[in-house]
Amino acid sequence: MAEHFADRLLAAIERKGSPVCVGLDPVLDRLPEALRRKFATFTGEAGRVAAVRSFCLEVLELVAPYVPAVKPQSAYFEVFGSAGVAAYEACVARAHELGLVVIGDVKRNDIGSTAAAYAEGHLKVGAASCPDAVTVNGYLGSDGIKPFIEQATSAGKGLFVLVRTSNPSARELQDLATQDGRKVYEHMASLVASLGASSVGACGYSHVGAVVGATVPDEARALRDLMPQQIVLVPGYGAQGGTADDAAVSFKPDGTGGIVNASRSVIFAHTEKQYAGMDWKKAVESAAKAFASDIAAAVKRRKP
Amino acid sequence: MAEHFADRLLAAIERKGSPVCVGLDPVLDRLPEALRRKFATFTGEAGRVAAVRSFCLEVLELVAPYVPAVKPQSAYFEVFGSAGVAAYEACVARAHELGLVVIGDVKRNDIGSTAAAYAEGHLKVGAASCPDAVTVNGYLGSDGIKPFIEQATSAGKGLFVLVRTSNPSARELQDLATQDGRKVYEHMASLVASLGASSVGACGYSHVGAVVGATVPDEARALRDLMPQQIVLVPGYGAQGGTADDAAVSFKPDGTGGIVNASRSVIFAHTEKQYAGMDWKKAVESAAKAFASDIAAAVKRRKP
């Protein structure tokens, strides 16, 4: 029996000293100039895939000493088709070698045996190229979430269901008030809490987590209480406007229960003002370190 | 400027005489015995991918004379990782050679430049291995839908946004009644109708379509009126319990505005009672023909 995902994640956070996750969003146009030049001799797509792959592999080495987890964003690999997906797999495998917990940001969703196929493909037992957890979109209801839970349970892996996303238009559907007074995202939260109750680790958390944006701290505070057994994956810190203190509201007073993601502010740190003129690798390393201590401090401040 | 997606789809439907789509759900365990034996000598995953690929390429040849469109389900390819995705691309390319419109059932969703990367990867201009349209999950609101619309517009392609899905637990989120009396899926329908109004073809339909299940004909009837410019992709016919007449309510009285999908009842027809003992290829061909005429007749019956 594999160790429970929540226990593994919490242990990794404990070891690194900060509940953070670096998102791998390798937007081609933002890669360091030096790296783009290096692969410019490759023709067409092959060169672009090689540049993205090489960049991600380097970023993994740079951030691994400071963060417990990484979150590769599938879209930036799928943009290159199957060759890009192979690069994604290589990054996941390398992250595992470096001892990182990997959350595949794939936002998959479907029903029945189709959802089961997604779950198997992305949470396969024993495949180094498969993440430890994936993000799931729950608009289809429990039929669309349960197959991921079943696969995660048997593989010792996890999932994070989108509850309240960090983007401005999240309000169009997720914030609609329903007739019992609750908002749509609160119904989603109850569904996630109830589906996740079936498998809770020694740490008290389920392997079914939730995604709640740092851009909506008031909602996040209420959601923390609605989902006592969920680890909350918190996007929206940094580039999207959420502060460390905003992100910290998704944690419990004991400092557990959340993991905060930052993507571009770390991996493209060389384009940020405060790292201007610094070698891009040095900038990534500095930004990862600063991110980890910023969040650790905010979570500590929140403790009673 | 590429021809408008809605005009292309309607012309293809007109040519084949029936508004139907065959879903490619190549569930490994259900492939014809003969095919599985043929690839059994391959070791491990490579044999499975080859079997799935070969099965799908054969199915495409068999159904192409009778149906205007096919809908490969990405999950059954992703289950094999990047090698499976390469098989998906090969199927899409072959479908295009056969003159089929291809709807990639990927249900992708994200925001901003991430959604744009998904859209570019799956709706790339001029790439034979990219579908003509994809399915999109709109839980994240317009931020998550617009990047797909922009890419589709520039590439002469389309998308189908999940509005009311065909599965039993769709009701858990999608059917929640909101305070203005409308259900969540009706809000989604209004959003889709409004976002889709920006690009309407000569046929009067937008390249932004909707997914509405055949299992909920009352809801589908109301949605037909709420989304006058949307082509409705109708899953849930056959295996999931929707009849041809249930599916036909998503069409307008003139017989346009919908496309009905059947997957397993066609591609695995050899396992259905009425085709027992028939060669699997003959069974697929017969089932595709029967499906196309069943839907064409039901849509005709619906005409005033």
XYZ file of C-alpha atoms in Angstrom:
608
model
C 0.000 0.000 0.000
C 1.468 3.334 -1.060
C 1.719 6.106 1.510
C -1.326 8.391 1.565
C -0.918 11.404 -0.725
C -1.820 13.952 1.966
C 0.758 12.482 4.351
C 3.415 12.538 1.620
C 2.643 16.145 0.703
C 2.638 17.345 4.310
C 5.915 15.559 5.001
C 7.491 17.200 1.950
C 6.256 20.618 3.106
C 7.691 19.945 6.571
C 11.081 18.976 5.112
C 11.373 22.093 2.954
C 9.902 24.400 5.595
C 7.337 26.123 3.390
C 3.958 25.139 1.891
C 4.670 26.274 -1.639
C 4.593 24.993 -5.163
C 6.303 26.400 -8.245
C 4.174 26.359 -11.377
C 5.915 25.412 -14.613
C 4.242 27.639 -17.208
C 6.933 27.644 -19.906
C 5.480 30.356 -22.121
C 7.811 30.272 -25.106
C 8.129 34.031 -25.604
C 9.277 34.529 -22.043
C 12.124 32.015 -21.968
C 15.567 33.489 -21.246
C 17.221 34.920 -24.342
C 20.301 32.684 -23.897
C 18.192 29.558 -23.953
C 16.204 30.630 -26.969
C 19.398 31.366 -28.866
C 20.806 27.959 -27.964
C 17.932 26.172 -29.679
C 17.402 28.606 -32.535
C 19.354 26.359 -34.913
C 16.762 23.578 -34.552
C 14.156 23.902 -37.231
C 10.574 24.718 -36.303
C 8.653 22.972 -33.569
C 11.486 20.641 -32.529
C 13.601 23.601 -31.446
C 10.750 25.148 -29.515
C 9.979 21.896 -27.694
C 13.661 21.398 -26.888
C 13.916 24.943 -25.514
C 10.852 24.500 -23.299
C 12.038 21.120 -22.072
C 15.536 22.321 -21.333
C 14.217 25.412 -19.538
C 11.879 23.362 -17.343
C 14.537 20.808 -16.462
C 16.875 23.602 -15.392
C 14.145 25.331 -13.371
C 13.430 22.063 -11.544
C 17.080 21.800 -10.426
C 17.099 25.420 -9.315
C 13.935 25.323 -7.219
C 14.188 21.785 -5.793
C 16.260 22.779 -2.732
C 13.655 25.340 -1.636
C 10.181 24.045 -2.498
C 8.360 20.769 -1.806
C 6.259 20.686 -4.967
C 5.951 21.774 -8.580
C 2.930 22.175 -10.797
C 3.586 21.728 -14.528
C 0.846 23.349 -16.595
C -0.129 20.900 -19.321
C -1.352 23.574 -21.743
C 2.161 24.918 -22.383
C 3.300 21.443 -23.382
C 0.167 20.451 -25.310
C 0.639 23.520 -27.476
C 3.358 21.435 -29.212
C 1.177 18.338 -29.572
C 2.480 14.877 -28.672
C 6.120 16.059 -28.746
C 5.201 18.616 -26.102
C 3.432 15.956 -24.028
C 6.619 13.880 -24.133
C 8.506 16.908 -22.765
C 5.886 17.199 -20.007
C 6.497 13.564 -19.092
C 10.253 14.143 -18.999
C 9.765 17.083 -16.622
C 7.516 15.063 -14.329
C 10.042 12.224 -14.243
C 12.928 14.601 -13.491
C 10.934 16.304 -10.733
C 10.414 12.907 -9.130
C 14.141 12.176 -9.275
C 14.674 15.451 -7.448
C 12.248 14.350 -4.739
C 9.561 16.872 -5.630
C 5.824 16.250 -5.297
C 4.271 16.866 -8.724
C 0.806 18.311 -9.244
C -0.187 18.009 -12.894
C -2.277 21.044 -13.748
C -4.493 19.424 -16.359
C -8.025 20.403 -15.218
C -9.383 17.212 -16.789
C -13.048 16.352 -16.572
C -15.446 13.812 -18.026
C -17.725 11.042 -16.805
C -17.651 7.318 -16.141
C -15.082 5.250 -17.972
C -13.844 8.345 -19.839
C -12.934 10.078 -16.579
C -11.412 6.779 -15.452
C -9.201 6.773 -18.566
C -8.011 10.319 -17.830
C -7.370 9.325 -14.220
C -5.438 6.230 -15.219
C -3.394 8.119 -17.797
C -2.442 10.907 -15.429
C -2.217 9.090 -12.082
C -0.793 5.775 -13.187
C 0.686 3.620 -10.440
C 4.456 3.459 -10.508
C 4.993 5.592 -13.618
C 7.638 8.219 -12.883
C 6.296 10.284 -15.788
C 2.861 10.615 -14.106
C 2.186 13.295 -11.498
C 1.334 12.624 -7.842
C -1.885 14.581 -8.181
C -3.915 16.383 -10.835
C -6.345 19.265 -10.939
C -9.923 18.354 -11.874
C -12.861 20.487 -13.048
C -16.022 19.309 -11.258
C -18.761 20.960 -13.391
C -20.090 17.483 -14.299
C -20.732 16.611 -10.637
C -19.734 13.528 -8.677
C -19.848 11.229 -11.767
C -16.934 13.263 -13.040
C -14.945 13.339 -9.797
C -15.332 9.817 -8.403
C -13.292 8.029 -11.097
C -10.340 10.308 -10.275
C -10.793 9.567 -6.568
C -10.845 5.820 -7.193
C -7.676 5.914 -9.267
C -5.976 8.217 -6.746
C -6.936 5.926 -3.885
C -5.508 2.829 -5.508
C -2.360 4.643 -6.666
C -1.625 6.551 -3.431
C -2.117 9.805 -5.315
C -4.373 12.853 -5.039
C -6.500 15.425 -6.819
C -7.463 19.069 -6.415
C -10.962 20.009 -7.571
C -11.594 23.559 -8.793
C -13.882 25.160 -6.214
C -13.373 28.929 -6.510
C -10.878 29.964 -9.161
C -8.726 33.085 -9.013
C -9.785 34.786 -12.247
C -12.146 37.799 -12.493
C -14.872 35.984 -14.470
C -14.998 33.120 -11.963
C -17.889 35.077 -10.533
C -20.075 34.581 -13.623
C -20.903 30.964 -12.757
C -19.172 30.103 -9.486
C -20.527 33.049 -7.484
C -24.180 32.712 -8.545
C -26.379 32.659 -5.437
C -28.673 29.652 -5.340
C -32.096 29.466 -3.760
C -30.844 28.058 -0.460
C -28.625 31.117 -0.063
C -25.387 29.337 -0.862
C -23.275 30.178 -3.868
C -22.457 27.652 -6.570
C -18.845 27.345 -5.381
C -20.107 26.537 -1.859
C -22.112 23.660 -3.293
C -18.955 22.532 -5.072
C -17.073 22.796 -1.763
C -19.656 20.626 0.032
C -19.485 18.068 -2.751
C -15.686 17.951 -2.546
C -15.755 17.714 1.255
C -18.222 14.865 1.162
C -16.507 12.937 -1.642
C -13.132 13.410 0.026
C -14.203 12.051 3.396
C -13.688 8.483 2.208
C -9.907 8.611 2.338
C -8.144 10.650 4.984
C -4.470 10.239 5.826
C -2.829 10.058 9.238
C -2.394 13.847 9.013
C -6.175 14.345 9.013
C -6.365 15.531 5.426
C -8.017 13.841 2.467
C -6.316 13.029 -0.819
C -9.131 15.025 -2.423
C -8.096 18.655 -2.200
C -9.569 21.880 -3.530
C -8.433 24.843 -5.606
C -9.327 28.241 -4.104
C -7.770 31.430 -5.459
C -5.714 33.859 -3.348
C -7.597 36.686 -5.046
C -10.738 36.077 -2.944
C -9.596 35.942 0.712
C -13.067 36.431 2.196
C -14.479 33.496 0.263
C -11.335 31.470 1.015
C -11.766 32.017 4.762
C -15.313 30.623 4.640
C -14.218 27.751 2.408
C -11.480 26.772 4.865
C -14.263 25.992 7.390
C -16.510 24.298 4.824
C -13.740 21.887 3.814
C -11.927 20.948 7.044
C -10.268 17.863 5.529
C -9.186 19.433 2.244
C -5.708 20.590 1.393
C -6.245 23.815 -0.521
C -4.118 24.538 -3.568
C -3.946 28.333 -3.774
C -3.228 29.958 -7.154
C -3.376 33.684 -7.791
C -0.476 34.786 -5.574
C 1.813 37.364 -7.128
C 1.066 38.024 -10.784
C -2.701 37.771 -10.265
C -2.709 40.173 -7.319
C -3.116 37.938 -4.236
C -0.717 38.746 -1.365
C 0.973 36.216 0.930
C -1.482 37.147 3.667
C -4.404 36.636 1.269
C -3.031 33.188 0.438
C -2.511 32.369 4.117
C -6.229 32.488 4.943
C -6.580 29.092 3.264
C -4.455 27.544 6.025
C -5.592 26.342 9.419
C -4.307 28.066 12.567
C -1.741 25.270 12.981
C -0.181 26.278 9.665
C -1.263 23.195 7.691
C -3.924 22.600 5.052
C -2.711 24.700 2.174
C -0.132 24.921 -0.574
C 0.435 28.183 -2.416
C 1.447 28.279 -6.057
C 3.501 30.870 -7.890
C 4.447 30.361 -11.504
C 5.689 33.239 -13.597
C 6.935 35.423 -10.748
C 9.437 32.626 -10.006
C 10.300 30.974 -13.306
C 10.515 34.240 -15.233
C 12.088 36.159 -12.328
C 14.786 37.432 -14.695
C 12.176 39.717 -16.263
C 11.089 41.159 -12.893
C 12.384 44.566 -11.817
C 13.992 43.406 -8.571
C 16.143 40.852 -10.374
C 17.076 43.055 -13.323
C 20.547 42.346 -14.688
C 20.854 39.083 -12.745
C 21.647 35.823 -14.564
C 18.342 34.083 -15.169
C 19.270 31.019 -13.112
C 20.362 33.120 -10.180
C 17.093 35.060 -10.497
C 14.955 31.891 -10.453
C 16.816 30.611 -7.415
C 16.470 33.903 -5.561
C 12.791 34.200 -6.437
C 12.042 30.635 -5.308
C 13.782 31.281 -2.000
C 12.002 34.607 -1.485
C 8.634 33.064 -2.407
C 9.095 30.182 0.043
C 10.037 32.460 2.926
C 7.323 35.016 2.113
C 4.629 32.326 2.344
C 6.145 30.586 5.365
C 6.178 33.918 7.228
C 2.594 34.772 6.251
C 1.333 31.371 7.367
C 3.216 31.775 10.656
C 1.705 35.246 11.174
C -1.719 33.694 10.769
C -1.075 31.228 13.616
C -2.908 32.131 16.811
C -9.794 33.754 -44.706
C -10.862 30.192 -43.883
C -14.499 29.234 -44.366
C -16.592 29.700 -41.222
C -16.727 26.537 -39.090
C -20.528 26.500 -38.840
C -20.876 26.773 -42.621
C -18.370 23.954 -43.107
C -20.140 21.713 -40.611
C -23.595 22.356 -42.055
C -22.330 21.705 -45.588
C -20.800 18.408 -44.455
C -24.095 17.407 -42.789
C -25.957 18.323 -45.974
C -23.614 16.209 -48.113
C -23.940 13.110 -45.925
C -27.668 13.572 -45.332
C -27.615 13.236 -41.551
C -26.518 15.434 -38.623
C -24.469 12.835 -36.811
C -21.045 12.323 -35.379
C -19.328 9.074 -34.435
C -17.387 9.208 -31.202
C -14.038 7.431 -31.141
C -13.849 6.006 -27.603
C -11.313 3.209 -28.170
C -11.691 1.474 -24.800
C -8.953 -1.148 -24.974
C -10.924 -4.026 -23.434
C -13.664 -3.671 -26.008
C -11.566 -3.807 -29.184
C -12.406 -6.688 -31.526
C -10.695 -9.925 -30.524
C -9.002 -10.270 -33.931
C -7.358 -6.884 -33.578
C -6.192 -7.494 -30.057
C -4.610 -10.783 -31.128
C -2.843 -9.077 -34.015
C -0.988 -6.744 -31.673
C -0.489 -9.154 -28.794
C 3.084 -9.887 -29.884
C 4.079 -6.254 -29.268
C 5.378 -5.853 -25.767
C 3.438 -3.776 -23.269
C 2.155 -0.310 -24.005
C 3.420 -0.166 -27.594
C 1.108 -3.031 -28.558
C -1.851 -1.435 -26.867
C -1.259 1.918 -28.559
C -0.831 0.193 -31.928
C -4.091 -1.732 -31.437
C -6.033 1.408 -30.526
C -4.528 3.351 -33.415
C -5.199 0.614 -35.939
C -8.767 0.149 -34.680
C -9.537 3.871 -34.923
C -8.033 4.202 -38.423
C -10.193 1.284 -39.603
C -13.320 2.709 -37.963
C -12.716 6.038 -39.709
C -12.664 4.317 -43.144
C -15.819 2.381 -42.294
C -17.940 5.307 -41.099
C -16.677 8.023 -43.465
C -19.209 7.277 -46.235
C -22.157 7.690 -43.862
C -21.359 10.419 -41.347
C -20.126 14.014 -41.663
C -18.135 14.153 -38.445
C -16.190 12.199 -35.857
C -15.370 13.003 -32.256
C -12.195 11.379 -30.926
C -12.219 11.233 -27.128
C -8.833 12.391 -25.922
C -8.966 10.437 -22.637
C -8.666 7.057 -24.392
C -5.486 8.228 -26.083
C -4.019 10.113 -23.118
C -4.283 6.914 -21.093
C -1.134 5.862 -23.017
C 0.702 9.152 -22.434
C 2.514 10.946 -25.258
C 2.500 7.814 -27.473
C -1.285 7.777 -27.189
C -1.461 11.472 -28.034
C 0.559 10.758 -31.175
C -2.037 8.109 -32.113
C -4.783 10.697 -31.521
C -3.008 13.064 -33.903
C -2.725 10.305 -36.523
C -6.462 9.640 -36.259
C -7.316 13.314 -36.616
C -5.078 13.605 -39.674
C -6.606 10.499 -41.301
C -10.133 11.749 -40.585
C -9.261 14.959 -42.407
C -7.959 13.005 -45.410
C -11.316 11.232 -45.463
C -13.110 14.583 -45.559
C -14.552 14.288 -42.066
C -15.125 17.219 -39.721
C -13.270 16.450 -36.490
C -14.475 17.505 -33.058
C -11.758 16.879 -30.467
C -13.470 15.895 -27.251
C -10.922 17.346 -24.865
C -13.069 19.409 -22.454
C -10.120 21.743 -21.867
C -10.447 24.731 -19.599
C -8.215 27.358 -18.056
C -7.776 31.108 -18.119
C -5.881 33.766 -20.001
C -2.694 32.771 -21.754
C -3.030 29.194 -20.452
C -6.390 28.784 -22.173
C -4.845 30.422 -25.239
C -2.088 27.770 -25.222
C -4.670 24.979 -25.075
C -6.608 26.650 -27.886
C -3.505 27.054 -30.028
C -2.413 23.471 -29.411
C -5.769 21.981 -30.279
C -7.042 24.375 -32.952
C -3.835 25.201 -34.764
C -4.209 26.764 -38.200
C -3.325 24.438 -41.040
C -2.279 21.434 -38.909
C -4.005 18.303 -40.215
C -3.427 16.659 -36.843
C -5.529 19.297 -35.047
C -9.325 19.023 -34.870
C -11.783 21.464 -36.467
C -13.405 22.103 -33.112
C -12.972 21.163 -29.461
C -15.208 20.784 -26.449
C -14.613 23.303 -23.638
C -15.660 23.308 -19.970
C -16.859 26.808 -19.036
C -16.856 26.634 -15.195
C -14.212 29.390 -15.123
C -16.491 31.849 -16.955
C -15.800 34.005 -19.968
C -12.053 34.369 -19.156
C -11.838 30.651 -19.845
C -13.914 30.624 -23.021
C -12.791 33.743 -24.894
C -9.238 32.538 -25.678
C -10.741 29.483 -27.414
C -13.116 31.732 -29.356
C -10.259 33.982 -30.458
C -8.166 31.075 -31.686
C -11.193 29.466 -33.371
C -12.039 32.727 -35.112
C -8.591 33.210 -36.549
C -8.276 29.538 -37.557
C -11.768 29.101 -39.062
C -12.536 26.537 -36.377
C -15.110 26.090 -33.636
C -15.837 25.045 -30.068
C -18.664 23.436 -28.118
C -19.072 24.593 -24.523
C -20.549 22.181 -21.967
C -23.939 23.612 -21.012
C -26.021 20.689 -19.711
C -24.245 17.361 -19.744
C -25.951 13.984 -20.176
C -24.833 12.252 -16.968
C -27.025 11.695 -13.880
C -24.924 13.835 -11.518
C -24.980 16.803 -13.911
C -27.843 17.958 -11.743
C -25.639 18.441 -8.664
C -24.144 21.674 -9.966
C -25.687 22.444 -13.340
C -29.325 22.176 -12.213
C -29.020 24.320 -9.086
C -31.726 26.996 -9.129
C -30.306 30.481 -8.687
C -32.019 33.423 -7.057
C -33.331 34.870 -10.303
C -35.163 31.599 -10.941
C -32.792 30.373 -13.639
C -30.706 27.281 -13.262
C -26.917 27.324 -13.447
C -26.914 25.696 -16.891
C -29.259 28.429 -18.164
C -26.736 31.030 -17.043
C -24.083 29.037 -18.897
C -26.354 28.983 -21.963
C -26.791 32.763 -21.865
C -23.061 33.240 -21.528
C -22.416 30.961 -24.509
C -25.099 32.673 -26.601
C -23.691 36.093 -25.846
C -20.028 35.139 -26.397
C -20.931 33.336 -29.611
C -22.774 36.254 -31.160
C -19.509 37.804 -32.338
C -18.972 35.348 -35.181
C -21.906 33.937 -37.082
C -21.567 32.196 -40.425
C -23.667 32.620 -43.562
C -25.837 29.766 -42.226
C -26.878 31.840 -39.227
C -24.996 29.768 -36.677
C -22.043 30.754 -34.542
C -18.750 28.887 -34.387
C -19.372 28.748 -30.633
C -21.658 25.770 -30.076
C -23.010 24.083 -26.972
C -23.147 20.578 -25.526
C -26.596 19.521 -24.306
C -27.343 15.889 -23.466
C -30.068 13.812 -25.156
C -30.974 12.489 -21.700
C -32.736 15.746 -20.743
C -35.156 16.552 -23.597
C -37.260 19.056 -21.615
C -34.214 21.087 -20.702
C -32.866 20.705 -24.253
C -36.087 22.138 -25.724
C -35.782 25.260 -23.574
C -32.071 25.563 -24.333
C -32.753 25.434 -28.094
C -34.666 28.731 -27.679
C -32.106 30.260 -25.311
C -29.280 29.662 -27.792
C -30.730 30.412 -31.237
C -27.321 30.786 -32.902
C -25.665 27.756 -31.323
C -25.107 24.413 -32.990
C -25.852 21.885 -30.281
C -23.632 18.823 -29.940
C -25.863 16.139 -28.446
C -24.257 13.270 -26.508
C -26.203 10.656 -24.569
C -27.994 8.976 -27.483
C -28.038 5.186 -27.322
C -25.897 3.750 -24.530
C -26.832 6.548 -22.112
C -30.572 6.150 -22.740
C -31.505 9.111 -24.952
C -33.706 8.202 -27.966
C -33.444 9.693 -31.462
C -36.556 11.751 -30.727
C -35.011 13.003 -27.476
C -31.930 14.033 -29.430
C -34.049 15.717 -32.123
C -35.442 18.353 -29.744
C -32.095 20.129 -29.940
C -32.750 20.886 -33.627
C -34.726 23.758 -35.088
C -37.934 23.061 -37.013
C -35.960 23.411 -40.290
C -33.815 20.436 -39.260
C -30.605 22.363 -38.624
C -28.767 23.405 -35.479
C -27.737 20.100 -33.997
C -25.325 17.216 -34.357
C -25.946 13.976 -32.487
C -23.103 11.814 -31.241
C -22.994 8.056 -30.770
C -19.796 6.353 -29.731
C -19.823 2.825 -28.384
C -23.094 1.725 -29.972
C -21.377 2.276 -33.341
C -17.690 1.494 -32.872
C -18.324 -1.565 -30.700
C -21.410 -2.680 -32.639
C -19.946 -6.182 -32.889
C -20.740 -6.620 -29.190
C -24.387 -5.536 -29.594
C -27.121 -8.183 -29.766
C -28.484 -7.144 -33.160
C -25.089 -7.557 -34.830
C -24.115 -10.778 -33.049
C -21.973 -13.066 -35.183
C -21.300 -10.369 -37.765
C -17.700 -9.464 -38.697
C -16.748 -6.414 -36.615
C -16.148 -4.190 -39.636
C -19.474 -5.098 -41.185
C -21.099 -4.429 -37.806
C -19.523 -0.959 -37.499
C -20.595 -0.095 -41.030
C -24.158 -1.299 -40.453
C -24.412 0.500 -37.124
C -23.111 3.775 -38.594
C -25.654 3.550 -41.406
C -28.511 2.711 -39.015
C -27.487 5.515 -36.633
C -27.378 8.088 -39.448
C -30.789 7.138 -40.773
C -32.343 6.892 -37.288
C -31.303 10.460 -36.482
C -32.159 11.826 -39.944
C -35.680 10.371 -39.628
C -36.192 11.719 -36.106
C -35.078 15.197 -37.118
C -37.433 15.048 -40.113
C -40.340 13.946 -37.883
C -39.684 16.980 -35.731
C -40.127 19.328 -38.725
C -43.482 21.139 -38.701
